[in-house]
Short mmCIF file of N, CA and C in Angstrom, two decimals:
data_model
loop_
_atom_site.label_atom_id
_atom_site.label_comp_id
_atom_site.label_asym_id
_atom_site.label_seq_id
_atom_site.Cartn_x
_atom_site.Cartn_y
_atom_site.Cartn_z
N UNK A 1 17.32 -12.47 19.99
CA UNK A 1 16.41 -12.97 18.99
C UNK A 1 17.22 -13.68 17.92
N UNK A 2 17.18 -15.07 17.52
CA UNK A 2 18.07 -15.32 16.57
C UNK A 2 16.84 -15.38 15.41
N UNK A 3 17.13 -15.47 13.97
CA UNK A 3 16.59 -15.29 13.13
C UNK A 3 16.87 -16.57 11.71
N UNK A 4 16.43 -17.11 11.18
CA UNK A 4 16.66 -18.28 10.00
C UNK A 4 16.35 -18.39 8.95
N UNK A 5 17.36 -17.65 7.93
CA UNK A 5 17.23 -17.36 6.72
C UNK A 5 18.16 -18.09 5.68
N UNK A 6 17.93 -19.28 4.68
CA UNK A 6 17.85 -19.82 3.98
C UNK A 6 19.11 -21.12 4.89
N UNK A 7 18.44 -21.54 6.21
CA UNK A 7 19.14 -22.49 6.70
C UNK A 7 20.02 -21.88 7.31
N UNK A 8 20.41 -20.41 7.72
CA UNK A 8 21.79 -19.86 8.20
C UNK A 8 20.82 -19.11 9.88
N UNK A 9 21.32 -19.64 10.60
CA UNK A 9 21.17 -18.91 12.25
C UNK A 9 21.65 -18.18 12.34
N UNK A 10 20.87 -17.02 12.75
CA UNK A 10 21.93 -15.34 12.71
C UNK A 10 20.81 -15.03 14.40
N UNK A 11 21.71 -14.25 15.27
CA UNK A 11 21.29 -13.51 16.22
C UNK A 11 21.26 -12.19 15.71
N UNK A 12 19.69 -11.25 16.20
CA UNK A 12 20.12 -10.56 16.06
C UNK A 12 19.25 -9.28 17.56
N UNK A 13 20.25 -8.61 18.05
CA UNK A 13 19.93 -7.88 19.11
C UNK A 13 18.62 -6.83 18.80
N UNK A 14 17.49 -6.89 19.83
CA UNK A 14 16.53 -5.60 19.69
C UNK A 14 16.04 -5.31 20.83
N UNK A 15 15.70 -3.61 20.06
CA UNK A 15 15.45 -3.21 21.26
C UNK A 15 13.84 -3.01 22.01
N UNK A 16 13.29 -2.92 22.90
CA UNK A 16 11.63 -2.79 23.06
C UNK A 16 12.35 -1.58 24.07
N UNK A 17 11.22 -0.76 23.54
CA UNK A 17 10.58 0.27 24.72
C UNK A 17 9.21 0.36 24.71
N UNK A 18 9.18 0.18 26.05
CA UNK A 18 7.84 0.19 26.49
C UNK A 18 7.18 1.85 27.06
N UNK A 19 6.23 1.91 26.87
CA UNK A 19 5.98 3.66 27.22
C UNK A 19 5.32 3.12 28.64
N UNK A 20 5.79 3.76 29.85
CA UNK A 20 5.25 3.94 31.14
C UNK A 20 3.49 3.89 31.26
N UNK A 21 3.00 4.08 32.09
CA UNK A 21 1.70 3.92 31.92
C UNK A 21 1.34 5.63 32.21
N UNK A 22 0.23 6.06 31.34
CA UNK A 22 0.28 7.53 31.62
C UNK A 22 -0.41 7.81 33.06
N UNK A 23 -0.43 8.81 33.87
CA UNK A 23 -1.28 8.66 34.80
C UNK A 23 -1.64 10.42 35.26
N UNK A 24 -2.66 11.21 35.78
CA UNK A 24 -2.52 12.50 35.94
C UNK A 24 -1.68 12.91 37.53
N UNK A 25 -1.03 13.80 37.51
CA UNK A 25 -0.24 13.97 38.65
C UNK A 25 -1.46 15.20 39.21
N UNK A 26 -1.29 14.76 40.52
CA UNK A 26 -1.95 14.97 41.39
C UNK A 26 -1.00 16.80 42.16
N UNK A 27 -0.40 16.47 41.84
CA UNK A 27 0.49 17.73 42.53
C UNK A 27 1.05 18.72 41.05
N UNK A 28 0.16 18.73 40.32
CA UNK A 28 0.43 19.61 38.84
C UNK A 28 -1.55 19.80 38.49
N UNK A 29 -2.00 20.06 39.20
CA UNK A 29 -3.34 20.32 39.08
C UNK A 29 -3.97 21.84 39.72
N UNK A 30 -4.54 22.32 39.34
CA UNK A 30 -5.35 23.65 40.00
C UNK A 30 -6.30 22.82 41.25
N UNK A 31 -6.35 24.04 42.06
CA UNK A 31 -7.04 23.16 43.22
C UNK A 31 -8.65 23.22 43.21
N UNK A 32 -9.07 23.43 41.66
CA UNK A 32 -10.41 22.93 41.42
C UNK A 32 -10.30 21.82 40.62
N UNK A 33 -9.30 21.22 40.78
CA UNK A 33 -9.41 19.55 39.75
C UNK A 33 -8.84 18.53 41.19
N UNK A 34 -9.47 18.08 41.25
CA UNK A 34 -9.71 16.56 41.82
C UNK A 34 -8.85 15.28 41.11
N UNK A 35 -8.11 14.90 41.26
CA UNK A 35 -7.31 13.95 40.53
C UNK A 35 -7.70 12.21 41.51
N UNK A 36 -8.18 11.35 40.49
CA UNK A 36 -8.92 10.45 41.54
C UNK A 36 -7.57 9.56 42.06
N UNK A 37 -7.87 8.57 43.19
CA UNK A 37 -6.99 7.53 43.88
C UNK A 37 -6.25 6.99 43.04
N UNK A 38 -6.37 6.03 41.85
CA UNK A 38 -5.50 5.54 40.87
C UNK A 38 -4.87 6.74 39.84
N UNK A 39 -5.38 7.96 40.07
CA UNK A 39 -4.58 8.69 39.22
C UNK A 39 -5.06 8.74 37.54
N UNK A 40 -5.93 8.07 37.24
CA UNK A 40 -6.31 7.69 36.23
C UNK A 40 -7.46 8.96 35.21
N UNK A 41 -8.69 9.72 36.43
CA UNK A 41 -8.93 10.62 36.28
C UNK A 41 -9.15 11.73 37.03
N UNK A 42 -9.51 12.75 36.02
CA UNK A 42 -9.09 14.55 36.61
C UNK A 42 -10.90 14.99 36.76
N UNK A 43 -11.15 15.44 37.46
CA UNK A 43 -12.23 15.90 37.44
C UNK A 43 -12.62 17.34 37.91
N UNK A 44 -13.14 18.18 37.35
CA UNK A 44 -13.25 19.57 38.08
C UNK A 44 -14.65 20.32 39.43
N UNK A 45 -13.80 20.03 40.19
CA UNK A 45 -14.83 19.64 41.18
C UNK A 45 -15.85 20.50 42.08
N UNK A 46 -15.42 22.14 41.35
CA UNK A 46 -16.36 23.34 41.47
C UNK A 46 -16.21 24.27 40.01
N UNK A 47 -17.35 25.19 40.27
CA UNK A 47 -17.82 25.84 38.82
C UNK A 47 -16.00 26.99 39.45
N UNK A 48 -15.57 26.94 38.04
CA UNK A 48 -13.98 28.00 38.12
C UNK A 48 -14.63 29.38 37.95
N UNK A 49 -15.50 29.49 37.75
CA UNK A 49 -16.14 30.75 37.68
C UNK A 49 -15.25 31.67 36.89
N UNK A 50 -15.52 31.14 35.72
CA UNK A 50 -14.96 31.74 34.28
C UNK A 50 -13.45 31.67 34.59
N UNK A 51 -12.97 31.31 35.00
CA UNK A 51 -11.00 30.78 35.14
C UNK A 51 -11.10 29.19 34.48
N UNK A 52 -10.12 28.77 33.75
CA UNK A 52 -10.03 27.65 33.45
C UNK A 52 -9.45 26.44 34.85
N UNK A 53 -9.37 25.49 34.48
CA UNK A 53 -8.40 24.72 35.83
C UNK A 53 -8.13 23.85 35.01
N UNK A 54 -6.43 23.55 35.27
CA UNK A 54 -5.71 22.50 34.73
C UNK A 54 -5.35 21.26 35.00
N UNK A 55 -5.09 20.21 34.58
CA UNK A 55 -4.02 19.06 35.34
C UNK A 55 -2.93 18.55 34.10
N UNK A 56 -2.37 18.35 34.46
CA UNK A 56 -0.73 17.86 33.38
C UNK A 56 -0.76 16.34 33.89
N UNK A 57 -0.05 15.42 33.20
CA UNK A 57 -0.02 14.04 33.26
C UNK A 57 1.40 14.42 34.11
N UNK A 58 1.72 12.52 34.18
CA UNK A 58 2.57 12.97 35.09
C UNK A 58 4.26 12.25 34.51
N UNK A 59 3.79 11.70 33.44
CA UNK A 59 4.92 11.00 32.96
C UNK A 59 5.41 12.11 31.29
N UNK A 60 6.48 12.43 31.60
CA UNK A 60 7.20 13.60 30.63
C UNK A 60 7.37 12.57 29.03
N UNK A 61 7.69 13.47 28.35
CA UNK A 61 7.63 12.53 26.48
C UNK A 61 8.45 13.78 26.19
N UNK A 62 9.82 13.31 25.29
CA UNK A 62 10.58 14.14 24.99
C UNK A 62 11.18 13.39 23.61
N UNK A 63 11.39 12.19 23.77
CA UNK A 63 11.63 11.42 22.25
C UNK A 63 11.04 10.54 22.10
N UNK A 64 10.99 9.62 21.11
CA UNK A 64 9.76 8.54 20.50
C UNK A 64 8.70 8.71 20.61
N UNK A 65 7.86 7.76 19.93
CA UNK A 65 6.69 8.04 20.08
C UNK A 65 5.75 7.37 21.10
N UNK A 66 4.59 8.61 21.47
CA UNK A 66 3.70 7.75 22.68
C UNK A 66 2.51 7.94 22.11
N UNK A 67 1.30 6.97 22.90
CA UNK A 67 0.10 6.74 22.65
C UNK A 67 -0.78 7.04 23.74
N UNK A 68 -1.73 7.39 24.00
CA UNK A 68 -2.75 7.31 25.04
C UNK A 68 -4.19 7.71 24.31
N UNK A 69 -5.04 7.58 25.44
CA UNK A 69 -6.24 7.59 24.96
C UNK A 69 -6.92 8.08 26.11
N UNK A 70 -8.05 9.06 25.90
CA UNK A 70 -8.98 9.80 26.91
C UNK A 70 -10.34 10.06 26.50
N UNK A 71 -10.94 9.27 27.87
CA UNK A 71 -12.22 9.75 27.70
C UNK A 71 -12.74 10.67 28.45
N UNK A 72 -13.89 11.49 27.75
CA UNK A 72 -13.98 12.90 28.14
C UNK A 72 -15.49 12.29 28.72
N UNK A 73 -15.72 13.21 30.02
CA UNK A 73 -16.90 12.75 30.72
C UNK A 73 -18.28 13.25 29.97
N UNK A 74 -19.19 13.36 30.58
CA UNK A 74 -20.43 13.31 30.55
C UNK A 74 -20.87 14.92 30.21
N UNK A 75 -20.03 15.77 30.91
CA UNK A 75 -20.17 17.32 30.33
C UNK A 75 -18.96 17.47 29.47
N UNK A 76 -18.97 17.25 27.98
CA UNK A 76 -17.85 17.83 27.20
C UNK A 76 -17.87 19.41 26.91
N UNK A 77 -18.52 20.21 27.62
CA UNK A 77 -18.29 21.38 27.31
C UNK A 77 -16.98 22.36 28.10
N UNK A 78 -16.08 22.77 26.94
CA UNK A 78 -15.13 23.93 28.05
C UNK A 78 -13.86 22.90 28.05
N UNK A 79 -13.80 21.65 27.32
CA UNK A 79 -11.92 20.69 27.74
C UNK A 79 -11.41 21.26 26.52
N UNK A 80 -9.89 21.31 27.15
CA UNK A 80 -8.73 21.79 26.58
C UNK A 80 -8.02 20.30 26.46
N UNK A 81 -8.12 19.52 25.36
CA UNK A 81 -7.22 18.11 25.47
C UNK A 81 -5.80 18.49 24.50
N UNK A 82 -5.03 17.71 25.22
CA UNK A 82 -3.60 17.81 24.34
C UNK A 82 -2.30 17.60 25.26
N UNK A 83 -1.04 18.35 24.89
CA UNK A 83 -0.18 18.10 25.68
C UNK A 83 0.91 19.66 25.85
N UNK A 84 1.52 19.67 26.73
CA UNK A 84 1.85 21.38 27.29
C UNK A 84 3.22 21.02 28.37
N UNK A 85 4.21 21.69 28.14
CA UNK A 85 5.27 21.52 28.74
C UNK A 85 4.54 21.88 29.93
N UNK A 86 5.55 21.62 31.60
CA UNK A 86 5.81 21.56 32.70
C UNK A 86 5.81 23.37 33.24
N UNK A 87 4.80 23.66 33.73
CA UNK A 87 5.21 25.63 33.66
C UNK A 87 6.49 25.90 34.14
N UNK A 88 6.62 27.02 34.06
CA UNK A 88 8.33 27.51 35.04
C UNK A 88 7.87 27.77 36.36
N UNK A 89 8.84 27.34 37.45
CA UNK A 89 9.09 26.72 38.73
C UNK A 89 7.83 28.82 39.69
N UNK A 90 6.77 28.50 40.02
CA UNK A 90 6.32 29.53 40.66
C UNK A 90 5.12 30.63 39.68
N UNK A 91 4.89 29.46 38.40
CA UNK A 91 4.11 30.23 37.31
C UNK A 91 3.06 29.14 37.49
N UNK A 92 1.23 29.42 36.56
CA UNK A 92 0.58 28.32 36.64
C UNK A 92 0.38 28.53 35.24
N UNK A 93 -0.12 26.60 34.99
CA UNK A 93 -0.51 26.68 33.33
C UNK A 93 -1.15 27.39 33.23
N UNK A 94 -0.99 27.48 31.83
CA UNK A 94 -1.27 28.51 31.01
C UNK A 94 -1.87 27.35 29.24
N UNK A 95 -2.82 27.30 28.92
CA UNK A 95 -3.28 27.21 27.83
C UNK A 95 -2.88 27.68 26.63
N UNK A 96 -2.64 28.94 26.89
CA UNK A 96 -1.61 29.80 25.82
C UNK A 96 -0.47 28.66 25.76
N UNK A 97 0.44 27.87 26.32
CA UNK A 97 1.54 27.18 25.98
C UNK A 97 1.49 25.88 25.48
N UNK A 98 0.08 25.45 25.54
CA UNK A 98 -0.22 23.99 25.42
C UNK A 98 -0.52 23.59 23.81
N UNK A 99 -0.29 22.58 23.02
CA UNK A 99 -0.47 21.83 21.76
C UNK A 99 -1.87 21.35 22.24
N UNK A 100 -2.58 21.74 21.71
CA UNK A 100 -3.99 21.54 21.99
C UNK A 100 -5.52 20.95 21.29
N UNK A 101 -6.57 20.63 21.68
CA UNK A 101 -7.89 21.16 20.61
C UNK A 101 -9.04 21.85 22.11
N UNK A 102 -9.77 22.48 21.36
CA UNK A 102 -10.46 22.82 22.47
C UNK A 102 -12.08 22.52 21.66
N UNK A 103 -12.76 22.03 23.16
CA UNK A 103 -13.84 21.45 22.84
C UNK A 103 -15.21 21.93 21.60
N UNK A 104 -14.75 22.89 21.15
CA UNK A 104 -15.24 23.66 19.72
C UNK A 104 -14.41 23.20 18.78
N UNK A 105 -13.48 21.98 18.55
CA UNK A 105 -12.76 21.33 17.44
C UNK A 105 -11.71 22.39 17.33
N UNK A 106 -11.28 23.60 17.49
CA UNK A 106 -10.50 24.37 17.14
C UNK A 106 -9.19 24.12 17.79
N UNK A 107 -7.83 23.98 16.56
CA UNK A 107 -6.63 23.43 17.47
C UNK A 107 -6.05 24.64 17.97
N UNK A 108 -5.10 24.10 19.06
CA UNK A 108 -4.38 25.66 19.92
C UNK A 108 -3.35 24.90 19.62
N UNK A 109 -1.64 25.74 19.13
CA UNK A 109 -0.38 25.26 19.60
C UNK A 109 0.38 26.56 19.38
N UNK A 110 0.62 26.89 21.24
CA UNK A 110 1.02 27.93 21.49
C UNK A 110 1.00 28.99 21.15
N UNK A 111 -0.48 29.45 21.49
CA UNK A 111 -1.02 30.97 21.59
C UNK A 111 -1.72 31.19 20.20
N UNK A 112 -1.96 30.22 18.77
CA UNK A 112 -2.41 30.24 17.79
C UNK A 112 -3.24 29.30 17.58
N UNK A 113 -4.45 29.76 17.47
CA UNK A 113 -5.93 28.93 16.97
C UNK A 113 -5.13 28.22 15.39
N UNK A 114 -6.04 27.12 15.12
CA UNK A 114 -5.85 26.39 14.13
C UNK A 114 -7.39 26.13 13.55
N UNK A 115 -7.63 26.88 12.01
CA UNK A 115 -8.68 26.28 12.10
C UNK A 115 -8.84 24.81 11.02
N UNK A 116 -8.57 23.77 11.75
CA UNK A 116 -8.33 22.46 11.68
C UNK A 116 -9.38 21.82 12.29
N UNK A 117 -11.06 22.35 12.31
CA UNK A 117 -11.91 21.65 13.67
C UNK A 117 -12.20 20.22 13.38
N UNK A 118 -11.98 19.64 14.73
CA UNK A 118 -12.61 18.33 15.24
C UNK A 118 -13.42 18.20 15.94
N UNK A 119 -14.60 17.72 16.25
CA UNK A 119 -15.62 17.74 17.68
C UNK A 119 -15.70 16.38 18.23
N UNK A 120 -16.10 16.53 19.24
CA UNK A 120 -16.10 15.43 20.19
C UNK A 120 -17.41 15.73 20.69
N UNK A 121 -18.05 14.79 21.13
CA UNK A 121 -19.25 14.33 22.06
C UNK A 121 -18.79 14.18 23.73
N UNK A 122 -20.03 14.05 24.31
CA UNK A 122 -19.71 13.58 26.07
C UNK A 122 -19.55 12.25 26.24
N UNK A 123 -18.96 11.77 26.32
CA UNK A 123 -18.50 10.14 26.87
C UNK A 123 -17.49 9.57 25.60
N UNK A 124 -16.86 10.68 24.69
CA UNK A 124 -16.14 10.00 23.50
C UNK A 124 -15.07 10.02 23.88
N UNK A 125 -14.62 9.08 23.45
CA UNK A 125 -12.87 8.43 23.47
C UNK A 125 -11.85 9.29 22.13
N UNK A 126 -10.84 9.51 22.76
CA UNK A 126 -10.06 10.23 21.79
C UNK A 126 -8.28 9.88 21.72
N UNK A 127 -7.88 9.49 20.83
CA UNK A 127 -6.66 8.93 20.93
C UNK A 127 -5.83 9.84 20.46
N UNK A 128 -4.65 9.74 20.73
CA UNK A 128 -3.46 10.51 20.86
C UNK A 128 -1.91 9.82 20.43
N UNK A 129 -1.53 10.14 19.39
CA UNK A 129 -0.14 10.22 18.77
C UNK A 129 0.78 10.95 19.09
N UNK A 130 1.87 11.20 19.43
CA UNK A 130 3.11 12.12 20.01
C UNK A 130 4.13 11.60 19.28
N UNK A 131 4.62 12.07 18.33
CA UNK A 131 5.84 11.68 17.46
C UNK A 131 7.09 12.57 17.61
N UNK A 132 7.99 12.49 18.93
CA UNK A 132 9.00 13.72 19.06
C UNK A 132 9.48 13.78 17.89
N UNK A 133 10.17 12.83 17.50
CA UNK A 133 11.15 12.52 16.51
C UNK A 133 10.40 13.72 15.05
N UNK A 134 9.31 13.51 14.55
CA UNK A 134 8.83 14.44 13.69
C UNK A 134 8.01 15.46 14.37
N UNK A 135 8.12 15.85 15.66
CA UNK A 135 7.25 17.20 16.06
C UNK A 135 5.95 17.01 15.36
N UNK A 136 5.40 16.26 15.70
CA UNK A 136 3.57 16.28 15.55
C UNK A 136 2.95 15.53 16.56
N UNK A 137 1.74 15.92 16.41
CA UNK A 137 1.11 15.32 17.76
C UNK A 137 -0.67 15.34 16.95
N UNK A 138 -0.90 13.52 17.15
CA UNK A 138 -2.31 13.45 16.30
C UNK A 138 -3.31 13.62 17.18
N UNK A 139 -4.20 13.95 17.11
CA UNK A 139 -5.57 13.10 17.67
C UNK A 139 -6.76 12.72 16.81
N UNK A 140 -7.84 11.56 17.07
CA UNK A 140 -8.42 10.74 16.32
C UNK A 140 -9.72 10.54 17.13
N UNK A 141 -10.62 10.39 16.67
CA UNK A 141 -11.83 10.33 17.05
C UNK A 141 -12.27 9.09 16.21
N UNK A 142 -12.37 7.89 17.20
CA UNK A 142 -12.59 6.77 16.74
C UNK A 142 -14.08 6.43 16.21
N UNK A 143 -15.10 6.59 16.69
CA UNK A 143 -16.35 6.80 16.79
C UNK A 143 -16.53 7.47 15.01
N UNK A 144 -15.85 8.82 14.19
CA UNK A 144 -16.19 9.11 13.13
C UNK A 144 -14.79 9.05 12.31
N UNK A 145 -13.66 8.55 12.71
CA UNK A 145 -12.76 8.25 11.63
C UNK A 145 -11.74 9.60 11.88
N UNK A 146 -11.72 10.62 12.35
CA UNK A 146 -11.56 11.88 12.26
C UNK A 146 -10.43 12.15 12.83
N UNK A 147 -8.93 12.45 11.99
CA UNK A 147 -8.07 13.00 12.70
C UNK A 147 -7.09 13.97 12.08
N UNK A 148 -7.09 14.86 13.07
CA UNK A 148 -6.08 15.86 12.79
C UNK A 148 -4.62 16.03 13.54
N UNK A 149 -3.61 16.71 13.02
CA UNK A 149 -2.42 16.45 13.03
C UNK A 149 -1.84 17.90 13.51
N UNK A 150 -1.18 18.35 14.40
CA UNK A 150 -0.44 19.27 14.75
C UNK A 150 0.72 19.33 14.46
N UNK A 151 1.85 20.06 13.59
CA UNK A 151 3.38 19.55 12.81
C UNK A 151 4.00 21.08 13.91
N UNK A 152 4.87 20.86 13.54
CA UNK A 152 6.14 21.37 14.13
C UNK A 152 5.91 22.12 15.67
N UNK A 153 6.01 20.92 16.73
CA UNK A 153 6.45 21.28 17.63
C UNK A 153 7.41 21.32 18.29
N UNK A 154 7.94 22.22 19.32
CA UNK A 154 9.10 22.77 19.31
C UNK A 154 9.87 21.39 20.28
N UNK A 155 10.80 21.38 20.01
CA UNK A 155 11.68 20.36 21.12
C UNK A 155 11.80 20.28 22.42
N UNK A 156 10.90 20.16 23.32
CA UNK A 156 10.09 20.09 25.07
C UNK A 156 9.91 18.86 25.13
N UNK A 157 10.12 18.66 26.55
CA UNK A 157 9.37 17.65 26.98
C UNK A 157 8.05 18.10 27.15
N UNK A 158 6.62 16.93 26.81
CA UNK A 158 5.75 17.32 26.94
C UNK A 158 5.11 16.63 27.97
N UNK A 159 3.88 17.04 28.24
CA UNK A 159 2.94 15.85 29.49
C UNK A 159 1.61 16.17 29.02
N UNK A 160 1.03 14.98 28.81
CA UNK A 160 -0.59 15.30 29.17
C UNK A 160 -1.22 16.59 29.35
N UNK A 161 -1.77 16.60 28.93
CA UNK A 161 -3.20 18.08 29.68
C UNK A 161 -4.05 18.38 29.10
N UNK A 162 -5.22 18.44 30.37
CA UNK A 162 -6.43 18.56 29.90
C UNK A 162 -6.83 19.61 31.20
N UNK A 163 -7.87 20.48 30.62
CA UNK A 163 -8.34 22.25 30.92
C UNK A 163 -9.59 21.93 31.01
N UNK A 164 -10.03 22.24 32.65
CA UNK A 164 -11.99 22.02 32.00
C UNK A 164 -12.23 23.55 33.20
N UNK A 165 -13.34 23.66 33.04
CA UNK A 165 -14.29 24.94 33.12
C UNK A 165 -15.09 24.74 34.20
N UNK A 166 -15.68 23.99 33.70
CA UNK A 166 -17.27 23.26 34.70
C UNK A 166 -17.61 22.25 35.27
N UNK A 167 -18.40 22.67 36.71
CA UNK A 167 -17.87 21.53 37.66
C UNK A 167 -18.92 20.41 37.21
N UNK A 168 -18.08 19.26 36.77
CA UNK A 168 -18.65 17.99 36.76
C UNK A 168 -17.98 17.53 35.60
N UNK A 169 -17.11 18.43 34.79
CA UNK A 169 -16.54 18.26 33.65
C UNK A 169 -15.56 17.01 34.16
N UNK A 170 -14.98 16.17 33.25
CA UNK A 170 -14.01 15.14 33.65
C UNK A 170 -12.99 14.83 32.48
N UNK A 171 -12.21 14.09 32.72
CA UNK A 171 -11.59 13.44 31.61
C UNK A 171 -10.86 12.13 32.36
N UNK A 172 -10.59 10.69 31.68
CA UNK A 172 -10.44 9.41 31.97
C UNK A 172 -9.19 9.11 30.97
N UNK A 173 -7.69 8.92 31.41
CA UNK A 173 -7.24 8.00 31.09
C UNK A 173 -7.50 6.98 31.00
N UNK A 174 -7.59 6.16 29.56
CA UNK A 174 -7.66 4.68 29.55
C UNK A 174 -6.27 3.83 28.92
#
């Protein structure tokens, strides 16, 4: 990039990072979530009969910051949205570990309710901030202006995740 300041040509080197495209991994899901062909959404595709079912994204975030955005289907009742390290090798998620909100606005980050509530509707879009560098993680509800902030999370790589209950429940990377 060269640059031209008061008639003087200066180069100067930068850097772009681009964040991967998020997508849900198909092989980090309970086998009542359905993860569709493009990977794009999770869907829960029988009643868990009071067990939650998970899916984790599939692209890890450990420094800088990332963005994504999810829309929650047509039954918003029972999602766990947020982001939750990778379980240990022969364990399954667990909600208890995840930076969270759960569909009653109430935030979770690791094993502690927050009462910080946000609500969401069925078909609302919800955006997402991940700031390693300062351990917080936003989400925003575009539709009413509304966002809350999760601070000091611990130094993990994180991924995606979203927790639903009931079959027909969904959630949509966009």
């Amino acid at each position: 990039l060269e640059v031209e300041i008061n008639g003087v040509t200066m180069a100067h080197p930068i850097t772009l990072m681009v964040s991967p495209r998020h997508y849900f991994d198909p092989r980090e899901c309970s086998h009542q979530i359905t993860v569709s062909q493009d990977q794009q959404k999770a869907s829960c595709n029988r009643s868990a009969r009071g067990a939650y079912s998970s899916v984790l994204g599939g692209v890890g975030m450990r420094h800088g910051r990332h963005y994504w955005r999810i829309q929650i289907g047509s039954q918003p009742n029972v999602h766990i949205i947020g982001i939750a390290p990778k379980p240990l090798k022969g364990t399954r998620h667990n909600f208890e570990q995840s930076f969270s909100w759960v569909d009653n606005g109430v935030g979770w980050g690791a094993g502690h309710e927050h009462s910080n509530p946000i609500k969401w509707q069925a078909n609302e879009i919800l955006e997402f901030e991940l700031a390693c560098d300062v351990h917080t993680l936003r989400m925003t509800v575009p539709r009413s202006g509304e966002s809350r902030t999760l601070f000091n999370l611990p130094m993990k790589e994180f991924f995606i995740y979203a927790n639903m209950r009931n079959q027909d429940n969904s959630v949509t990377l966009l």
